[in-house]
PDB file of C-alpha atoms in Angstrom:
ATOM      1  CA  UNK A1462     -12.641  64.705-169.452  1.00  0.00           C
ATOM      2  CA  UNK A1463     -10.054  67.267-169.922  1.00  0.00           C
ATOM      3  CA  UNK A1464      -9.442  68.695-173.370  1.00  0.00           C
ATOM      4  CA  UNK A1465      -6.143  69.656-174.746  1.00  0.00           C
ATOM      5  CA  UNK A1466      -6.847  73.368-173.980  1.00  0.00           C
ATOM      6  CA  UNK A1467      -7.453  72.276-170.263  1.00  0.00           C
ATOM      7  CA  UNK A1468      -4.249  70.342-170.308  1.00  0.00           C
ATOM      8  CA  UNK A1469      -2.276  73.216-171.843  1.00  0.00           C
ATOM      9  CA  UNK A1470      -3.521  75.597-169.061  1.00  0.00           C
ATOM     10  CA  UNK A1471      -2.713  73.167-166.354  1.00  0.00           C
ATOM     11  CA  UNK A1472       0.831  72.632-167.714  1.00  0.00           C
ATOM     12  CA  UNK A1473       1.490  76.297-167.728  1.00  0.00           C
ATOM     13  CA  UNK A1474      -0.005  76.673-164.190  1.00  0.00           C
ATOM     14  CA  UNK A1475       2.181  73.836-162.955  1.00  0.00           C
ATOM     15  CA  UNK A1476       5.292  75.601-164.000  1.00  0.00           C
ATOM     16  CA  UNK A1477       4.232  78.859-162.382  1.00  0.00           C
ATOM     17  CA  UNK A1478       3.278  77.035-159.142  1.00  0.00           C
ATOM     18  CA  UNK A1479       6.717  75.491-159.025  1.00  0.00           C
ATOM     19  CA  UNK A1480       8.523  78.787-159.620  1.00  0.00           C
ATOM     20  CA  UNK A1481       6.313  81.192-157.679  1.00  0.00           C
ATOM     21  CA  UNK A1482       4.299  79.011-155.391  1.00  0.00           C
ATOM     22  CA  UNK A1483       0.491  78.813-155.333  1.00  0.00           C
ATOM     23  CA  UNK A1484       0.022  82.030-153.374  1.00  0.00           C
ATOM     24  CA  UNK A1485       2.504  83.788-155.490  1.00  0.00           C
ATOM     25  CA  UNK A1486       0.783  82.901-158.765  1.00  0.00           C
ATOM     26  CA  UNK A1487      -2.175  84.869-159.921  1.00  0.00           C
ATOM     27  CA  UNK A1488      -4.953  83.701-162.341  1.00  0.00           C
ATOM     28  CA  UNK A1489      -3.750  86.484-164.619  1.00  0.00           C
ATOM     29  CA  UNK A1490      -0.224  85.014-164.491  1.00  0.00           C
ATOM     30  CA  UNK A1491      -1.665  81.646-165.604  1.00  0.00           C
ATOM     31  CA  UNK A1492      -3.748  83.186-168.352  1.00  0.00           C
ATOM     32  CA  UNK A1493      -0.786  85.131-169.845  1.00  0.00           C
ATOM     33  CA  UNK A1494       1.462  82.032-169.698  1.00  0.00           C
ATOM     34  CA  UNK A1495      -1.202  79.866-171.363  1.00  0.00           C
ATOM     35  CA  UNK A1496      -2.084  82.721-173.798  1.00  0.00           C
ATOM     36  CA  UNK A1497      -5.695  82.564-173.118  1.00  0.00           C
ATOM     37  CA  UNK A1498      -8.463  85.054-172.033  1.00  0.00           C
ATOM     38  CA  UNK A1499      -8.510  85.545-168.235  1.00  0.00           C
ATOM     39  CA  UNK A1500     -12.267  84.663-168.193  1.00  0.00           C
ATOM     40  CA  UNK A1501     -11.396  81.208-169.777  1.00  0.00           C
ATOM     41  CA  UNK A1502      -9.609  80.157-166.590  1.00  0.00           C
ATOM     42  CA  UNK A1503     -12.734  80.823-164.624  1.00  0.00           C
ATOM     43  CA  UNK A1504     -14.950  79.082-167.231  1.00  0.00           C
ATOM     44  CA  UNK A1505     -12.843  75.974-167.445  1.00  0.00           C
ATOM     45  CA  UNK A1506     -11.906  75.608-163.757  1.00  0.00           C
ATOM     46  CA  UNK A1507     -13.959  78.088-161.587  1.00  0.00           C
ATOM     47  CA  UNK A1508     -11.031  79.334-159.484  1.00  0.00           C
ATOM     48  CA  UNK A1509      -7.266  78.909-158.979  1.00  0.00           C
ATOM     49  CA  UNK A1510      -7.954  76.529-156.161  1.00  0.00           C
ATOM     50  CA  UNK A1511     -10.016  74.304-158.404  1.00  0.00           C
ATOM     51  CA  UNK A1512      -7.372  74.573-161.065  1.00  0.00           C
ATOM     52  CA  UNK A1513      -4.836  73.248-158.668  1.00  0.00           C
ATOM     53  CA  UNK A1514      -7.140  70.411-157.708  1.00  0.00           C
ATOM     54  CA  UNK A1515      -7.664  69.518-161.380  1.00  0.00           C
ATOM     55  CA  UNK A1516      -3.882  69.366-161.812  1.00  0.00           C
ATOM     56  CA  UNK A1517      -3.406  67.043-158.973  1.00  0.00           C
ATOM     57  CA  UNK A1518      -6.296  64.816-160.070  1.00  0.00           C
ATOM     58  CA  UNK A1519      -4.963  64.679-163.647  1.00  0.00           C
ATOM     59  CA  UNK A1520      -1.366  63.848-162.647  1.00  0.00           C
ATOM     60  CA  UNK A1521      -2.369  61.282-159.989  1.00  0.00           C
ATOM     61  CA  UNK A1522      -4.783  59.581-162.480  1.00  0.00           C
ATOM     62  CA  UNK A1523      -2.043  59.313-165.059  1.00  0.00           C
ATOM     63  CA  UNK A1524       0.364  57.762-162.475  1.00  0.00           C
ATOM     64  CA  UNK A1525      -2.175  55.291-161.134  1.00  0.00           C
ATOM     65  CA  UNK A1526      -2.968  54.098-164.713  1.00  0.00           C
ATOM     66  CA  UNK A1527       0.705  53.340-165.466  1.00  0.00           C
ATOM     67  CA  UNK A1528       1.265  51.695-162.040  1.00  0.00           C
ATOM     68  CA  UNK A1529      -1.923  49.446-162.558  1.00  0.00           C
ATOM     69  CA  UNK A1530      -0.675  48.502-166.080  1.00  0.00           C
ATOM     70  CA  UNK A1531       2.557  47.099-164.584  1.00  0.00           C
ATOM     71  CA  UNK A1532       1.054  45.432-161.388  1.00  0.00           C
ATOM     72  CA  UNK A1533      -1.687  43.758-163.418  1.00  0.00           C
ATOM     73  CA  UNK A1534       0.589  42.389-165.994  1.00  0.00           C
ATOM     74  CA  UNK A1535       0.549  38.588-165.567  1.00  0.00           C
ATOM     75  CA  UNK A1536       3.427  38.012-168.051  1.00  0.00           C
ATOM     76  CA  UNK A1537       6.093  39.439-165.723  1.00  0.00           C
ATOM     77  CA  UNK A1538       7.275  38.354-162.274  1.00  0.00           C
ATOM     78  CA  UNK A1539       7.022  40.321-159.059  1.00  0.00           C
ATOM     79  CA  UNK A1540      10.551  41.689-158.856  1.00  0.00           C
ATOM     80  CA  UNK A1541      10.456  42.640-162.575  1.00  0.00           C
ATOM     81  CA  UNK A1542       7.325  44.576-161.794  1.00  0.00           C
ATOM     82  CA  UNK A1543       9.109  46.350-159.003  1.00  0.00           C
ATOM     83  CA  UNK A1544      12.019  47.213-161.334  1.00  0.00           C
ATOM     84  CA  UNK A1545       9.583  48.568-163.906  1.00  0.00           C
ATOM     85  CA  UNK A1546       7.886  50.780-161.294  1.00  0.00           C
ATOM     86  CA  UNK A1547      11.219  52.001-160.098  1.00  0.00           C
ATOM     87  CA  UNK A1548      12.263  53.133-163.481  1.00  0.00           C
ATOM     88  CA  UNK A1549       8.802  54.616-164.327  1.00  0.00           C
ATOM     89  CA  UNK A1550       9.085  56.689-161.116  1.00  0.00           C
ATOM     90  CA  UNK A1551      12.585  57.871-161.908  1.00  0.00           C
ATOM     91  CA  UNK A1552      11.761  58.892-165.424  1.00  0.00           C
ATOM     92  CA  UNK A1553       8.482  60.501-164.216  1.00  0.00           C
ATOM     93  CA  UNK A1554      10.233  62.731-161.658  1.00  0.00           C
ATOM     94  CA  UNK A1555      12.852  63.821-164.042  1.00  0.00           C
ATOM     95  CA  UNK A1556      10.305  64.572-166.810  1.00  0.00           C
ATOM     96  CA  UNK A1557       7.875  66.398-164.493  1.00  0.00           C
ATOM     97  CA  UNK A1558      10.166  68.122-162.054  1.00  0.00           C
ATOM     98  CA  UNK A1559       7.823  71.163-161.720  1.00  0.00           C
ATOM     99  CA  UNK A1560       4.918  68.924-160.565  1.00  0.00           C
ATOM    100  CA  UNK A1561       6.896  67.111-158.097  1.00  0.00           C
ATOM    101  CA  UNK A1562       8.304  70.409-156.619  1.00  0.00           C
ATOM    102  CA  UNK A1563       4.655  71.539-156.313  1.00  0.00           C
ATOM    103  CA  UNK A1564       3.474  68.261-154.653  1.00  0.00           C
ATOM    104  CA  UNK A1565       6.436  68.439-152.157  1.00  0.00           C
ATOM    105  CA  UNK A1566       5.591  72.003-151.214  1.00  0.00           C
ATOM    106  CA  UNK A1567       1.905  71.222-150.790  1.00  0.00           C
ATOM    107  CA  UNK A1568       2.761  68.204-148.435  1.00  0.00           C
ATOM    108  CA  UNK A1569       5.114  70.317-146.422  1.00  0.00           C
ATOM    109  CA  UNK A1570       2.858  73.254-146.023  1.00  0.00           C
ATOM    110  CA  UNK A1571       0.042  70.796-145.090  1.00  0.00           C
ATOM    111  CA  UNK A1572      -2.653  73.466-145.523  1.00  0.00           C
ATOM    112  CA  UNK A1573      -4.787  72.675-148.657  1.00  0.00           C
ATOM    113  CA  UNK A1574      -7.166  69.943-147.348  1.00  0.00           C
ATOM    114  CA  UNK A1575      -8.542  69.200-150.818  1.00  0.00           C
ATOM    115  CA  UNK A1576      -5.051  68.580-152.222  1.00  0.00           C
ATOM    116  CA  UNK A1577      -4.088  66.531-149.230  1.00  0.00           C
ATOM    117  CA  UNK A1578      -7.299  64.438-149.552  1.00  0.00           C
ATOM    118  CA  UNK A1579      -6.502  63.727-153.244  1.00  0.00           C
ATOM    119  CA  UNK A1580      -2.943  62.699-152.323  1.00  0.00           C
ATOM    120  CA  UNK A1581      -4.156  60.483-149.421  1.00  0.00           C
ATOM    121  CA  UNK A1582      -6.522  58.631-151.648  1.00  0.00           C
ATOM    122  CA  UNK A1583      -3.797  58.238-154.286  1.00  0.00           C
ATOM    123  CA  UNK A1584      -1.386  56.913-151.777  1.00  0.00           C
ATOM    124  CA  UNK A1585      -3.828  54.485-150.342  1.00  0.00           C
ATOM    125  CA  UNK A1586      -4.582  53.060-153.807  1.00  0.00           C
ATOM    126  CA  UNK A1587      -0.889  52.816-154.743  1.00  0.00           C
ATOM    127  CA  UNK A1588      -0.043  51.206-151.465  1.00  0.00           C
ATOM    128  CA  UNK A1589      -2.740  48.546-152.115  1.00  0.00           C
ATOM    129  CA  UNK A1590      -1.157  47.886-155.670  1.00  0.00           C
ATOM    130  CA  UNK A1591       2.416  47.771-154.367  1.00  0.00           C
ATOM    131  CA  UNK A1592       1.272  45.532-151.455  1.00  0.00           C
ATOM    132  CA  UNK A1593      -0.319  43.120-153.900  1.00  0.00           C
ATOM    133  CA  UNK A1594       3.077  42.729-155.717  1.00  0.00           C
ATOM    134  CA  UNK A1595       4.944  42.112-152.414  1.00  0.00           C
ATOM    135  CA  UNK A1596       2.303  39.461-151.564  1.00  0.00           C
ATOM    136  CA  UNK A1597       2.641  37.849-154.966  1.00  0.00           C
ATOM    137  CA  UNK A1598       6.432  37.644-154.584  1.00  0.00           C
ATOM    138  CA  UNK A1599       6.145  36.029-151.159  1.00  0.00           C
ATOM    139  CA  UNK A1600       3.524  33.457-152.338  1.00  0.00           C
ATOM    140  CA  UNK A1601       5.673  32.418-155.240  1.00  0.00           C
ATOM    141  CA  UNK A1602       8.723  32.240-153.176  1.00  0.00           C
ATOM    142  CA  UNK A1603      10.604  34.947-155.302  1.00  0.00           C
ATOM    143  CA  UNK A1604      10.725  37.181-152.307  1.00  0.00           C
ATOM    144  CA  UNK A1605      12.303  35.678-149.201  1.00  0.00           C
ATOM    145  CA  UNK A1606      11.700  38.484-146.656  1.00  0.00           C
ATOM    146  CA  UNK A1607       8.449  40.260-145.851  1.00  0.00           C
ATOM    147  CA  UNK A1608       8.730  44.109-145.644  1.00  0.00           C
ATOM    148  CA  UNK A1609       6.579  47.169-145.207  1.00  0.00           C
ATOM    149  CA  UNK A1610       5.615  48.405-148.658  1.00  0.00           C
ATOM    150  CA  UNK A1611       5.189  51.898-147.511  1.00  0.00           C
ATOM    151  CA  UNK A1612       8.611  52.157-146.073  1.00  0.00           C
ATOM    152  CA  UNK A1613      10.180  50.478-149.091  1.00  0.00           C
ATOM    153  CA  UNK A1614       8.674  52.919-151.533  1.00  0.00           C
ATOM    154  CA  UNK A1615       9.112  55.942-149.246  1.00  0.00           C
ATOM    155  CA  UNK A1616      12.904  54.995-149.507  1.00  0.00           C
ATOM    156  CA  UNK A1617      12.630  55.182-153.306  1.00  0.00           C
ATOM    157  CA  UNK A1618      10.716  58.370-153.342  1.00  0.00           C
ATOM    158  CA  UNK A1619      12.878  60.176-150.848  1.00  0.00           C
ATOM    159  CA  UNK A1620      16.155  59.073-152.618  1.00  0.00           C
ATOM    160  CA  UNK A1621      14.917  60.283-156.098  1.00  0.00           C
ATOM    161  CA  UNK A1622      13.587  63.554-154.931  1.00  0.00           C
ATOM    162  CA  UNK A1623      16.662  64.367-152.894  1.00  0.00           C
ATOM    163  CA  UNK A1624      18.891  63.591-155.879  1.00  0.00           C
ATOM    164  CA  UNK A1625      16.879  65.832-158.173  1.00  0.00           C
ATOM    165  CA  UNK A1626      16.849  68.665-155.628  1.00  0.00           C
ATOM    166  CA  UNK A1627      20.643  68.325-155.117  1.00  0.00           C
ATOM    167  CA  UNK A1628      21.740  67.188-158.559  1.00  0.00           C
ATOM    168  CA  UNK A1629      24.053  70.327-159.067  1.00  0.00           C
ATOM    169  CA  UNK A1630      25.689  69.563-155.789  1.00  0.00           C
ATOM    170  CA  UNK A1631      26.115  65.876-156.634  1.00  0.00           C
ATOM    171  CA  UNK A1632      27.707  66.810-159.925  1.00  0.00           C
ATOM    172  CA  UNK A1633      30.563  68.531-157.938  1.00  0.00           C
ATOM    173  CA  UNK A1634      31.118  65.801-155.390  1.00  0.00           C
ATOM    174  CA  UNK A1635      30.903  63.017-158.025  1.00  0.00           C
ATOM    175  CA  UNK A1636      33.374  64.659-160.398  1.00  0.00           C
ATOM    176  CA  UNK A1637      30.972  64.633-163.276  1.00  0.00           C
ATOM    177  CA  UNK A1638      32.080  67.107-165.847  1.00  0.00           C
ATOM    178  CA  UNK A1639      31.157  65.748-169.240  1.00  0.00           C
ATOM    179  CA  UNK A1640      28.220  66.240-171.553  1.00  0.00           C
ATOM    180  CA  UNK A1641      25.046  68.345-171.608  1.00  0.00           C
ATOM    181  CA  UNK A1642      22.314  68.820-168.959  1.00  0.00           C
ATOM    182  CA  UNK A1643      20.428  65.996-170.680  1.00  0.00           C
ATOM    183  CA  UNK A1644      23.503  63.745-170.598  1.00  0.00           C
ATOM    184  CA  UNK A1645      23.838  64.378-166.789  1.00  0.00           C
ATOM    185  CA  UNK A1646      20.206  63.655-166.223  1.00  0.00           C
ATOM    186  CA  UNK A1647      20.574  60.338-168.016  1.00  0.00           C
ATOM    187  CA  UNK A1648      23.750  59.636-165.869  1.00  0.00           C
ATOM    188  CA  UNK A1649      21.722  60.247-162.729  1.00  0.00           C
ATOM    189  CA  UNK A1650      18.680  58.249-163.842  1.00  0.00           C
ATOM    190  CA  UNK A1651      20.937  55.302-164.508  1.00  0.00           C
ATOM    191  CA  UNK A1652      22.761  55.599-161.142  1.00  0.00           C
ATOM    192  CA  UNK A1653      19.418  55.873-159.244  1.00  0.00           C
ATOM    193  CA  UNK A1654      17.917  52.842-161.081  1.00  0.00           C
ATOM    194  CA  UNK A1655      20.894  50.622-160.249  1.00  0.00           C
ATOM    195  CA  UNK A1656      21.055  51.731-156.702  1.00  0.00           C
ATOM    196  CA  UNK A1657      17.370  51.527-155.824  1.00  0.00           C
ATOM    197  CA  UNK A1658      16.993  48.241-157.411  1.00  0.00           C
ATOM    198  CA  UNK A1659      19.920  46.849-155.564  1.00  0.00           C
ATOM    199  CA  UNK A1660      18.232  48.119-152.248  1.00  0.00           C
ATOM    200  CA  UNK A1661      14.911  46.438-153.147  1.00  0.00           C
ATOM    201  CA  UNK A1662      16.726  43.216-154.029  1.00  0.00           C
ATOM    202  CA  UNK A1663      18.675  43.206-150.813  1.00  0.00           C
ATOM    203  CA  UNK A1664      15.434  43.834-148.784  1.00  0.00           C
ATOM    204  CA  UNK A1665      13.202  41.406-150.559  1.00  0.00           C
ATOM    205  CA  UNK A1666      15.244  38.685-152.188  1.00  0.00           C
ATOM    206  CA  UNK A1667      18.444  37.962-150.378  1.00  0.00           C
TER     207      UNK A1667
END
């Protein structure tokens, strides 16, 4: 069970990993950012590698808990569940851009076997949950077409991440000029929500 102090250190490490990379970030950097004694990092986590693993386990556990809450809700239909999961994911990426950058880097580099193992387990569990929603929709007749859940959600993940990475570029080509950074993020989240839901609907319902 992580304490608030553990979580505080992980949050600061997450930001540094996103900015400087895992290799470019030192334990001293993390201690200074978290305003804790250097020895406390070793006491709490053992090493920088173990700290990174703790970060991924914590974030993946949070995500899985939220997905399970939606999937297991018997009061809403299958497509509404997917709509909720889409919005959850969009909001999560925009709120935790540092972590998703770190996760993307780790998967591209494909070197940390422990992180990759955590991600494989998480993906397998989420795939099973999403598959159950697709099967539910097919069994009730709400979904007309069977599809590959992995491909469906990969489409969502890739679209959202690419938009976040390229949001400054998109502002230029879309002609968006009004409001604050927060306003622009809300504009993008709304655009992504409508677009991805329409893709899911066209794939599963029509």
